[in-house]
Amino acid sequence: MDLKYSLVKDIPGNKSVIYLIRKDNNLSHFAFTRSELKYITEQIKDGEKQISINSYSKWSYIQVIDKETDLDKQYEKCRRAGSKHSLLLKQHKHNEIVLVDAIEEPGLLYAFAEGLVLGNYCFLKYFGDKTEKKHPLKSILIVSDKLNKQEIDVLKTLNEAVYFVRDMINEPLSFMNAVQFSETVKQLGIPGGLSVEVFNKKKIESLKMGGLLGVNRGSIDPPTFTVMEWMPDNAVNKNPLVLVGKGVVFDTGGLSLKPTQNSMDYMKSDMSGAAAVAGVMYAVAQSKIPVKVIGLLPATDNRPDGNAVAPGDVITMYNGMSVEVLNTDAEGRLILADAISYADKYKPELIIDIATLTGSAALAIGRFGIVGMGNAESRYMKSLVHSGNHVHERIVEFPFWEEFDKLLESNIADLKNIAEREAGAITAGKFLEKFTSYPLIHLDIAGSAFLKKANSYQGKGATAIGVRLLFDFIRNFPNLFDKDG
Ligand code: BES
Ligand code: ZN
Ligand code: ZN
């Protein structure tokens, strides 16, 4: 993404500007003519929230933000307003825009700029007329007394992370098999201090990762297991936080084949969790957050083939447990389970996995958020939920009662990989819980990772949900120690 962000002191006279204002702001010290001011005042009185003025050589856009008691709601309104402006900027072919913060409340202009840039995203690689379709914006100048350079750097880094995570998810399987996935992660322009190691099939075999190998058995491409480590010397945590992402680069369901329409057609997005973890690792390292974080990304496609695992087969997982695979479409939990057991070697303070894991989660809350559950101390989930509300990647916590455990008992193995239809999102999480003795939080993003219809700054296609959430959580991680639970 070649977008430049700069913080400037004064509003340049000759450039197009977006003013973020309250309806009662005094605008007379901005360079409007008397008739423009009159027009703006009348429009605001009429309840207009978005006003555009064309002064031939430049445009002025005024965005009114209403006060709201819930600050998180207000941030979200700003993001959505920013996204609307991204369309206007495209329409009027701006390659540069000045954002003026006339409200001076920290965070509002940040949120507006975030919505504007994320709303600007589009995946054009496979179009013939890319240049016409491309948004021309190249440079954002920010005039604000409240935002500092550090915040703007974070904004830039996170936006970059969301862009490349969306790119990775939107790529079809023909360009994004497991090997290409891990190569792409390696080529992210890895910031100093972040290490990336890719295990190939041979190494995965020598580690006996039976879950990942089992799902890969029907594939013509080898699996990969990517390990990302961010272990800064000044970290506040002794034991790292381990993030695990589901990297199923395409999910046909395997021999338990999915029907194509409305089921298999967008399953290139089944690596959204793994892509999000890669994006978070990039952003955390780039912003030098003083928290030890490990990212584990098991990747493969899931296909039927002569050699594919058949329903009823028993496989032996990385941790030695046996699993009766009754449905080969419940493959995500098999590759995640191996990675979650592998996480034990880091003696993690907490494991968080993020995955497009179940249709059940999508059915429960649709595309509006994330289903979360887990067995970690409550302050961790509280902090995650808080971050979710703050960045509007909201989490709803599902129960994790022990009654669910026995639904996974198999007649012939230590576990089976499916339970009953009811509470399917929870039993998937429960399956994962069996593979570690460390605290686990499981995030199911099946409903919100990939949108068939555009939604404001989330756009159409890949949303990269989880990136902004986990980054915010990790940024606030040091504060977790100061709270009493
Ligand atoms: N990748 C799917 C889950 C999914 C569904 C993601 C819809 C995004 C949108 C997963 O591997 C899957 O197929 N899950 C099965 C599990 C079932 C067989 C227990 C499901 O949810 O139907
Ligand atoms: Zn599946
Ligand atoms: Zn899947």
Coordinates of C-alpha atoms and ligand atoms in Angstrom, one line a residue:
M1 CA 0.0 0.0 0.0
D2 CA 1.6 3.2 -1.1
L3 CA -0.2 5.7 1.0
K4 CA 1.6 8.5 2.8
Y5 CA 0.5 9.9 6.1
S6 CA 1.8 13.2 7.5
L7 CA 1.0 15.4 10.5
V8 CA 1.0 19.1 9.5
K9 CA 0.6 22.2 11.6
D10 CA -1.6 24.4 9.4
I11 CA -4.2 23.8 6.8
P12 CA -2.6 24.2 3.3
G13 CA -4.6 26.8 1.4
N14 CA -4.7 25.1 -2.0
K15 CA -5.7 21.6 -1.1
S16 CA -9.0 19.8 -0.6
V17 CA -10.0 19.3 3.0
I18 CA -12.3 17.2 5.2
Y19 CA -13.3 18.9 8.4
L20 CA -14.5 16.8 11.3
I21 CA -16.8 19.0 13.4
R22 CA -19.5 19.1 16.0
K23 CA -22.7 20.8 14.9
D24 CA -22.0 23.8 17.2
N25 CA -18.4 24.3 16.2
N26 CA -17.4 27.8 15.3
L27 CA -16.1 27.6 11.7
S28 CA -15.4 31.2 11.1
H29 CA -11.6 30.8 11.6
F30 CA -11.4 28.4 8.7
A31 CA -10.9 29.8 5.3
F32 CA -14.6 29.8 4.1
T33 CA -16.2 32.6 2.3
R34 CA -19.2 34.3 3.9
S35 CA -21.6 32.6 1.5
E36 CA -20.0 29.3 2.1
L37 CA -20.3 29.7 5.9
K38 CA -24.0 30.6 5.5
Y39 CA -24.6 27.6 3.3
I40 CA -22.8 25.3 5.8
T41 CA -24.7 26.7 8.8
E42 CA -28.1 26.3 7.0
Q43 CA -27.2 22.7 6.0
I44 CA -26.3 21.9 9.6
K45 CA -29.5 23.4 10.8
D46 CA -31.4 21.2 8.4
G47 CA -29.8 18.2 10.0
E48 CA -27.3 17.5 7.2
K49 CA -24.3 15.4 8.5
Q50 CA -22.2 15.5 5.3
I51 CA -21.7 18.7 3.4
S52 CA -19.6 19.1 0.2
I53 CA -18.5 22.5 -1.2
N54 CA -16.9 22.8 -4.6
S55 CA -14.7 25.9 -4.9
Y56 CA -13.4 25.0 -8.4
S57 CA -9.7 24.5 -7.5
K58 CA -10.5 22.3 -4.4
W59 CA -13.3 20.6 -2.5
S60 CA -14.2 21.1 1.1
Y61 CA -16.1 18.4 2.9
I62 CA -17.7 18.9 6.3
Q63 CA -18.6 15.9 8.4
V64 CA -20.7 16.5 11.5
I65 CA -20.3 14.0 14.3
D66 CA -23.1 13.9 16.9
K67 CA -22.2 13.6 20.5
E68 CA -22.9 10.2 22.0
T69 CA -22.5 8.9 25.5
D70 CA -21.1 5.6 24.3
L71 CA -17.6 6.6 23.0
D72 CA -17.2 3.3 21.2
K73 CA -20.3 3.9 19.2
Q74 CA -19.0 7.3 18.3
Y75 CA -15.7 5.9 17.0
E76 CA -17.7 3.5 14.9
K77 CA -19.8 6.4 13.5
C78 CA -16.5 8.1 12.6
R79 CA -15.2 5.0 10.8
R80 CA -18.4 4.7 8.8
A81 CA -18.3 8.4 7.9
G82 CA -14.7 8.0 6.9
S83 CA -15.6 5.1 4.6
K84 CA -18.4 7.2 3.0
H85 CA -15.8 9.9 2.3
S86 CA -13.5 7.3 0.6
L87 CA -16.2 7.0 -2.1
L88 CA -16.5 10.8 -2.5
L89 CA -12.7 11.1 -2.8
K90 CA -12.7 8.4 -5.5
Q91 CA -15.5 10.1 -7.3
H92 CA -13.7 13.4 -7.3
K93 CA -10.4 11.8 -8.1
H94 CA -8.4 13.2 -5.2
N95 CA -4.9 11.9 -4.8
E96 CA -4.3 14.1 -1.7
I97 CA -6.6 15.1 1.1
V98 CA -6.3 17.1 4.3
L99 CA -8.1 15.9 7.4
V100 CA -8.9 18.6 10.0
D101 CA -9.8 17.7 13.5
A102 CA -12.0 20.5 14.8
I103 CA -13.5 18.3 17.6
E104 CA -10.2 17.7 19.4
E105 CA -11.3 14.5 21.1
P106 CA -8.6 11.9 20.9
G107 CA -9.5 9.0 18.8
L108 CA -12.3 10.5 16.6
L109 CA -10.1 11.7 13.8
Y110 CA -8.1 8.4 14.1
A111 CA -11.3 6.4 13.7
F112 CA -12.4 8.6 10.7
A113 CA -9.0 8.2 9.0
E114 CA -9.1 4.5 9.7
G115 CA -12.6 4.2 8.1
L116 CA -11.5 6.3 5.1
V117 CA -8.4 4.2 4.4
L118 CA -10.0 0.8 5.0
G119 CA -13.0 1.8 2.9
N120 CA -10.5 2.7 0.2
Y121 CA -9.4 -1.0 0.0
C122 CA -10.1 -2.9 -3.2
F123 CA -8.7 -6.2 -4.6
L124 CA -8.0 -5.5 -8.3
K125 CA -5.3 -8.0 -9.2
Y126 CA -7.4 -9.9 -11.6
F127 CA -9.2 -7.1 -13.4
G128 CA -8.0 -5.9 -16.9
D129 CA -8.8 -2.2 -16.2
K130 CA -7.1 -1.9 -12.8
T131 CA -6.0 1.7 -13.2
E132 CA -9.5 3.0 -13.8
K133 CA -10.9 1.1 -10.8
K134 CA -8.1 2.0 -8.5
H135 CA -8.7 4.7 -5.8
P136 CA -6.3 7.5 -6.6
L137 CA -5.6 8.6 -3.0
K138 CA -1.8 8.7 -2.3
S139 CA -1.4 11.1 0.6
I140 CA -3.2 12.1 3.7
L141 CA -2.3 15.2 5.6
I142 CA -3.6 15.4 9.2
V143 CA -4.1 18.6 11.1
S144 CA -4.8 17.8 14.8
D145 CA -3.7 18.9 18.2
K146 CA -4.7 15.6 19.7
L147 CA -3.2 13.0 17.4
N148 CA 0.6 12.5 17.7
K149 CA 3.1 11.0 15.3
Q150 CA 3.2 7.7 17.3
E151 CA -0.6 7.3 16.9
I152 CA -0.3 8.0 13.2
D153 CA 2.4 5.4 12.8
V154 CA 0.2 2.9 14.5
L155 CA -2.7 3.8 12.2
K156 CA -0.5 3.4 9.1
T157 CA 0.9 0.1 10.3
L158 CA -2.5 -1.4 11.2
N159 CA -4.0 -0.2 7.9
E160 CA -1.1 -1.9 6.1
A161 CA -1.6 -5.1 8.0
V162 CA -5.4 -5.1 7.2
Y163 CA -4.6 -4.5 3.5
F164 CA -2.2 -7.3 3.1
V165 CA -4.4 -9.7 5.2
R166 CA -7.3 -8.9 3.0
D167 CA -5.1 -9.4 -0.1
M168 CA -4.1 -12.8 1.2
I169 CA -7.6 -13.9 1.9
N170 CA -9.0 -12.6 -1.4
E171 CA -6.4 -14.5 -3.3
P172 CA -7.9 -17.7 -4.8
L173 CA -6.4 -21.1 -4.1
S174 CA -4.8 -21.0 -7.6
F175 CA -2.4 -18.5 -6.2
M176 CA -2.5 -19.3 -2.5
N177 CA -1.8 -22.9 -1.6
A178 CA -0.1 -23.6 1.7
V179 CA 3.4 -23.1 0.4
Q180 CA 2.4 -19.8 -1.3
F181 CA 0.7 -18.8 1.9
S182 CA 3.9 -19.3 4.0
E183 CA 6.0 -17.6 1.3
T184 CA 3.7 -14.6 1.3
V185 CA 3.9 -14.4 5.1
K186 CA 7.7 -14.5 4.8
Q187 CA 7.7 -11.7 2.2
L188 CA 5.6 -9.3 4.3
G189 CA 8.5 -7.0 4.8
I190 CA 9.1 -8.5 8.2
P191 CA 10.1 -5.8 10.7
G192 CA 13.4 -6.2 12.6
G193 CA 13.2 -8.6 15.5
L194 CA 10.3 -10.7 14.2
S195 CA 11.5 -14.1 13.1
V196 CA 9.6 -16.3 10.7
E197 CA 10.3 -20.0 10.2
V198 CA 8.4 -22.3 7.8
F199 CA 8.3 -26.0 8.5
N200 CA 7.9 -28.1 5.3
K201 CA 6.1 -31.4 5.0
K202 CA 9.2 -33.4 5.9
K203 CA 9.6 -31.5 9.2
I204 CA 5.9 -31.7 9.9
E205 CA 6.1 -35.5 9.3
S206 CA 9.1 -35.7 11.7
L207 CA 7.1 -33.8 14.3
K208 CA 4.2 -36.3 13.8
M209 CA 1.6 -33.6 13.4
G210 CA -1.1 -36.2 12.5
G211 CA -4.0 -33.6 12.4
L212 CA -2.3 -31.4 9.9
L213 CA -1.0 -34.4 7.9
G214 CA -4.4 -36.1 8.0
V215 CA -6.2 -33.1 6.5
N216 CA -3.5 -32.8 3.9
R217 CA -3.7 -36.4 2.8
G218 CA -6.1 -35.7 0.0
S219 CA -4.1 -32.7 -1.3
I220 CA -1.7 -32.5 -4.2
D221 CA 0.1 -29.7 -2.4
P222 CA 2.2 -30.1 0.8
P223 CA 1.2 -28.5 4.1
T224 CA 3.2 -25.9 5.9
F225 CA 3.5 -24.8 9.5
T226 CA 4.7 -21.3 10.0
V227 CA 6.2 -20.1 13.3
M228 CA 6.5 -16.3 13.9
E229 CA 8.2 -15.2 17.1
W230 CA 8.3 -11.7 18.6
M231 CA 10.3 -11.8 21.8
P232 CA 11.4 -8.3 22.7
D233 CA 13.9 -7.8 25.5
N234 CA 11.7 -5.2 27.2
A235 CA 8.7 -7.5 27.3
V236 CA 6.3 -7.2 30.2
N237 CA 5.3 -10.8 30.2
K238 CA 7.6 -13.7 31.1
N239 CA 5.7 -16.4 29.2
P240 CA 4.5 -15.5 25.8
L241 CA 1.0 -15.1 24.4
V242 CA 0.6 -17.6 21.6
L243 CA -1.7 -16.9 18.7
V244 CA -2.9 -19.8 16.6
G245 CA -4.7 -19.2 13.2
K246 CA -6.6 -21.6 11.1
G247 CA -4.9 -21.8 7.7
V248 CA -7.1 -23.9 5.5
V249 CA -6.3 -22.4 2.2
F250 CA -9.3 -24.1 0.6
D251 CA -12.0 -26.2 2.3
T252 CA -13.9 -28.5 0.0
G253 CA -15.0 -30.5 3.0
G254 CA -12.8 -33.4 1.9
L255 CA -14.7 -36.7 1.3
S256 CA -17.5 -35.2 3.4
L257 CA -17.8 -32.8 0.4
K258 CA -19.6 -29.5 0.7
P259 CA -22.2 -28.5 -1.9
T260 CA -20.8 -25.7 -4.0
Q261 CA -23.4 -22.9 -3.8
N262 CA -23.5 -20.9 -0.6
S263 CA -21.2 -23.4 1.0
M264 CA -17.9 -24.1 -0.8
D265 CA -17.8 -21.2 -3.1
Y266 CA -15.9 -18.8 -0.8
M267 CA -13.9 -21.3 1.1
K268 CA -10.7 -19.7 -0.2
S269 CA -11.3 -17.6 2.9
D270 CA -10.9 -20.5 5.3
M271 CA -7.3 -19.2 6.1
S272 CA -8.6 -15.9 7.4
G273 CA -7.6 -16.8 11.0
A274 CA -4.0 -17.6 10.0
A275 CA -3.8 -14.5 7.8
A276 CA -5.1 -12.3 10.7
V277 CA -2.4 -13.8 13.0
A278 CA 0.3 -13.0 10.4
G279 CA -1.0 -9.4 10.2
V280 CA -1.1 -9.0 14.0
M281 CA 2.5 -10.2 14.3
Y282 CA 3.6 -7.8 11.7
A283 CA 1.8 -4.8 13.4
V284 CA 3.0 -5.8 16.9
A285 CA 6.6 -6.0 15.8
Q286 CA 6.5 -2.9 13.6
S287 CA 5.1 -1.0 16.5
K288 CA 7.6 -2.5 18.9
I289 CA 4.9 -3.5 21.4
P290 CA 6.7 -4.8 24.6
V291 CA 4.9 -8.1 24.8
K292 CA 6.2 -11.6 23.8
V293 CA 3.9 -13.0 21.2
I294 CA 4.2 -16.2 19.1
G295 CA 2.2 -16.9 16.0
L296 CA 1.5 -20.4 14.8
L297 CA 0.0 -20.9 11.4
P298 CA -0.8 -24.5 10.3
A299 CA -1.8 -24.5 6.6
T300 CA -3.2 -26.9 4.1
D301 CA -6.1 -27.3 1.8
N302 CA -8.8 -29.9 2.5
R303 CA -9.8 -32.0 -0.5
P304 CA -11.1 -35.4 -1.5
D305 CA -8.8 -37.8 -3.2
G306 CA -7.9 -41.5 -3.4
N307 CA -5.7 -41.1 -0.4
A308 CA -7.9 -38.7 1.6
V309 CA -8.9 -39.5 5.2
A310 CA -12.3 -41.3 5.1
P311 CA -15.1 -40.7 7.6
G312 CA -14.5 -43.1 10.4
D313 CA -10.7 -43.2 10.0
V314 CA -8.7 -42.8 13.2
I315 CA -5.7 -40.5 13.2
T316 CA -3.0 -39.8 15.8
M317 CA -2.5 -36.2 16.7
Y318 CA 0.8 -34.4 17.5
N319 CA 0.2 -34.9 21.2
G320 CA -0.4 -38.6 20.8
M321 CA -4.2 -38.6 21.2
S322 CA -6.3 -40.6 18.8
V323 CA -9.2 -38.9 16.9
E324 CA -12.0 -40.6 15.1
V325 CA -12.6 -38.4 12.1
L326 CA -16.4 -38.8 11.5
N327 CA -16.7 -35.8 9.3
T328 CA -13.8 -34.7 7.2
D329 CA -15.4 -31.2 6.9
A330 CA -14.6 -30.6 10.6
E331 CA -10.9 -30.2 9.5
G332 CA -10.1 -26.9 11.1
R333 CA -10.0 -28.3 14.6
L334 CA -7.6 -31.0 13.5
I335 CA -4.9 -28.7 12.2
L336 CA -5.5 -26.2 15.1
A337 CA -5.3 -28.9 17.7
D338 CA -1.8 -29.8 16.5
A339 CA -0.7 -26.2 16.6
I340 CA -2.3 -25.7 20.1
S341 CA -0.4 -28.7 21.5
Y342 CA 2.8 -27.4 19.8
A343 CA 2.2 -24.1 21.7
D344 CA 2.8 -25.9 25.0
K345 CA 6.6 -25.8 24.3
Y346 CA 6.5 -22.1 24.9
K347 CA 4.8 -22.5 28.3
P348 CA 2.3 -19.8 27.2
E349 CA 0.6 -17.4 29.6
L350 CA -2.4 -17.6 27.3
I351 CA -3.2 -19.2 23.9
I352 CA -5.7 -17.5 21.6
D353 CA -6.8 -19.3 18.5
I354 CA -8.7 -17.5 15.7
A355 CA -10.5 -19.5 13.0
T356 CA -13.3 -19.7 10.5
L357 CA -14.3 -22.8 12.4
T358 CA -18.0 -23.5 12.3
G359 CA -21.2 -22.7 10.3
S360 CA -22.8 -22.9 13.7
A361 CA -21.1 -19.7 14.9
A362 CA -22.1 -17.9 11.7
L363 CA -25.7 -19.1 12.2
A364 CA -25.7 -17.8 15.8
I365 CA -24.6 -14.2 15.3
G366 CA -24.3 -13.8 11.5
R367 CA -21.7 -11.5 10.1
F368 CA -21.8 -9.0 13.0
G369 CA -19.1 -10.2 15.2
I370 CA -17.0 -13.0 16.7
V371 CA -18.0 -15.9 18.8
G372 CA -15.6 -16.3 21.8
M373 CA -15.2 -18.8 24.5
G374 CA -12.5 -20.3 26.7
N375 CA -11.2 -21.4 30.1
A376 CA -8.7 -18.6 30.8
E377 CA -9.0 -16.3 33.8
S378 CA -11.9 -13.9 33.2
R379 CA -9.7 -10.8 33.0
Y380 CA -8.4 -12.0 29.7
M381 CA -11.8 -12.4 28.1
K382 CA -12.9 -9.1 29.6
S383 CA -10.0 -7.3 28.1
L384 CA -10.6 -9.0 24.7
V385 CA -14.3 -8.1 24.8
H386 CA -13.3 -4.5 25.7
S387 CA -10.9 -4.3 22.8
G388 CA -13.6 -5.8 20.5
N389 CA -16.0 -3.1 21.5
H390 CA -13.4 -0.4 21.0
V391 CA -12.4 -1.4 17.5
H392 CA -15.9 -2.7 16.6
E393 CA -14.8 -6.3 16.1
R394 CA -17.2 -7.3 18.8
I395 CA -17.0 -10.6 20.7
V396 CA -20.0 -12.4 22.2
E397 CA -18.9 -15.0 24.8
F398 CA -20.5 -18.4 24.6
P399 CA -20.6 -20.9 27.5
F400 CA -17.9 -23.4 28.0
W401 CA -19.6 -25.7 30.4
E402 CA -18.1 -29.1 31.1
E403 CA -21.3 -30.9 30.1
F404 CA -20.2 -30.3 26.5
D405 CA -17.1 -32.4 27.0
K406 CA -18.7 -35.7 26.9
L407 CA -20.4 -35.0 23.5
L408 CA -17.0 -35.6 22.0
E409 CA -16.5 -39.1 23.3
S410 CA -15.8 -41.7 20.6
N411 CA -16.6 -45.4 20.7
I412 CA -13.2 -46.3 19.4
A413 CA -10.7 -43.4 20.0
D414 CA -9.8 -40.8 22.6
L415 CA -12.1 -38.3 20.9
K416 CA -14.3 -37.8 17.8
N417 CA -14.1 -34.7 15.7
I418 CA -17.8 -33.9 15.6
A419 CA -20.6 -33.8 18.2
E420 CA -24.3 -33.2 17.6
R421 CA -25.6 -30.3 15.5
E422 CA -26.7 -28.3 18.6
A423 CA -24.0 -26.1 20.1
G424 CA -21.7 -26.9 17.2
A425 CA -19.6 -23.8 17.7
I426 CA -19.0 -24.7 21.4
T427 CA -18.1 -28.4 20.9
A428 CA -15.6 -27.3 18.3
G429 CA -14.0 -25.1 20.9
K430 CA -14.2 -27.9 23.4
F431 CA -12.4 -30.2 21.0
L432 CA -9.5 -27.7 20.9
E433 CA -9.4 -27.4 24.7
K434 CA -8.4 -31.0 25.0
F435 CA -5.1 -30.3 23.3
T436 CA -3.4 -28.1 25.8
S437 CA -3.1 -27.7 29.6
Y438 CA -2.5 -24.0 29.2
P439 CA -5.3 -21.3 29.3
L440 CA -7.1 -21.1 26.0
I441 CA -9.4 -18.6 24.3
H442 CA -11.1 -19.6 21.1
L443 CA -12.4 -17.1 18.6
D444 CA -14.7 -18.2 15.8
I445 CA -14.9 -15.7 12.9
A446 CA -16.8 -17.9 10.5
G447 CA -19.6 -15.3 10.1
S448 CA -17.5 -12.2 9.7
A449 CA -14.3 -13.1 7.9
F450 CA -15.7 -12.8 4.4
L451 CA -18.6 -10.7 3.3
K452 CA -20.6 -11.3 0.1
K453 CA -22.1 -7.8 0.3
A454 CA -20.1 -4.7 1.1
N455 CA -20.4 -3.3 4.6
S456 CA -18.9 0.2 5.0
Y457 CA -15.1 0.1 5.7
Q458 CA -15.1 -3.7 6.0
G459 CA -15.7 -3.7 2.3
K460 CA -16.7 -6.7 0.2
G461 CA -14.9 -10.0 0.4
A462 CA -12.2 -10.4 3.1
T463 CA -12.6 -8.2 6.2
A464 CA -9.4 -9.1 8.0
I465 CA -11.4 -9.3 11.2
G466 CA -9.2 -10.1 14.2
V467 CA -6.3 -7.9 13.2
R468 CA -7.4 -4.7 14.8
L469 CA -8.9 -6.7 17.7
L470 CA -5.8 -8.7 18.6
F471 CA -3.5 -5.7 18.1
D472 CA -5.6 -3.6 20.5
F473 CA -5.7 -6.5 23.0
I474 CA -1.9 -6.9 22.8
R475 CA -1.3 -3.2 23.1
N476 CA -3.3 -3.2 26.3
F477 CA -1.8 -6.4 27.6
P478 CA 0.7 -4.7 29.9
N479 CA -2.3 -3.1 31.7
L480 CA -3.8 -6.5 32.4
F481 CA -1.3 -6.9 35.2
D482 CA -2.4 -3.7 37.0
K483 CA -6.0 -4.7 37.2
D484 CA -7.4 -6.9 39.9
G485 CA -9.5 -9.1 37.7
Ligands
BES1 N1 -14.7 -23.8 7.2 C1 -15.9 -24.4 7.7 C2 -16.7 -23.4 8.6 C3 -17.3 -22.2 7.9 C4 -18.6 -22.2 7.5 C5 -16.5 -21.1 7.7 C6 -19.2 -21.1 6.9 C7 -17.1 -20.0 7.1 C8 -18.4 -20.0 6.7 C9 -15.5 -25.6 8.6 O1 -14.4 -26.3 8.3 C10 -16.7 -26.6 8.5 O2 -16.9 -27.1 7.5 N2 -17.3 -26.8 9.6 C11 -18.4 -27.7 9.7 C12 -18.3 -28.6 10.9 C13 -19.2 -29.7 11.1 C14 -19.0 -30.7 10.0 C15 -19.1 -30.3 12.4 C16 -19.7 -26.9 9.8 O3 -19.7 -25.9 10.5 O4 -20.6 -27.2 9.1
ZN2 ZN -14.7 -27.8 6.8
ZN3 ZN -12.9 -25.2 7.3

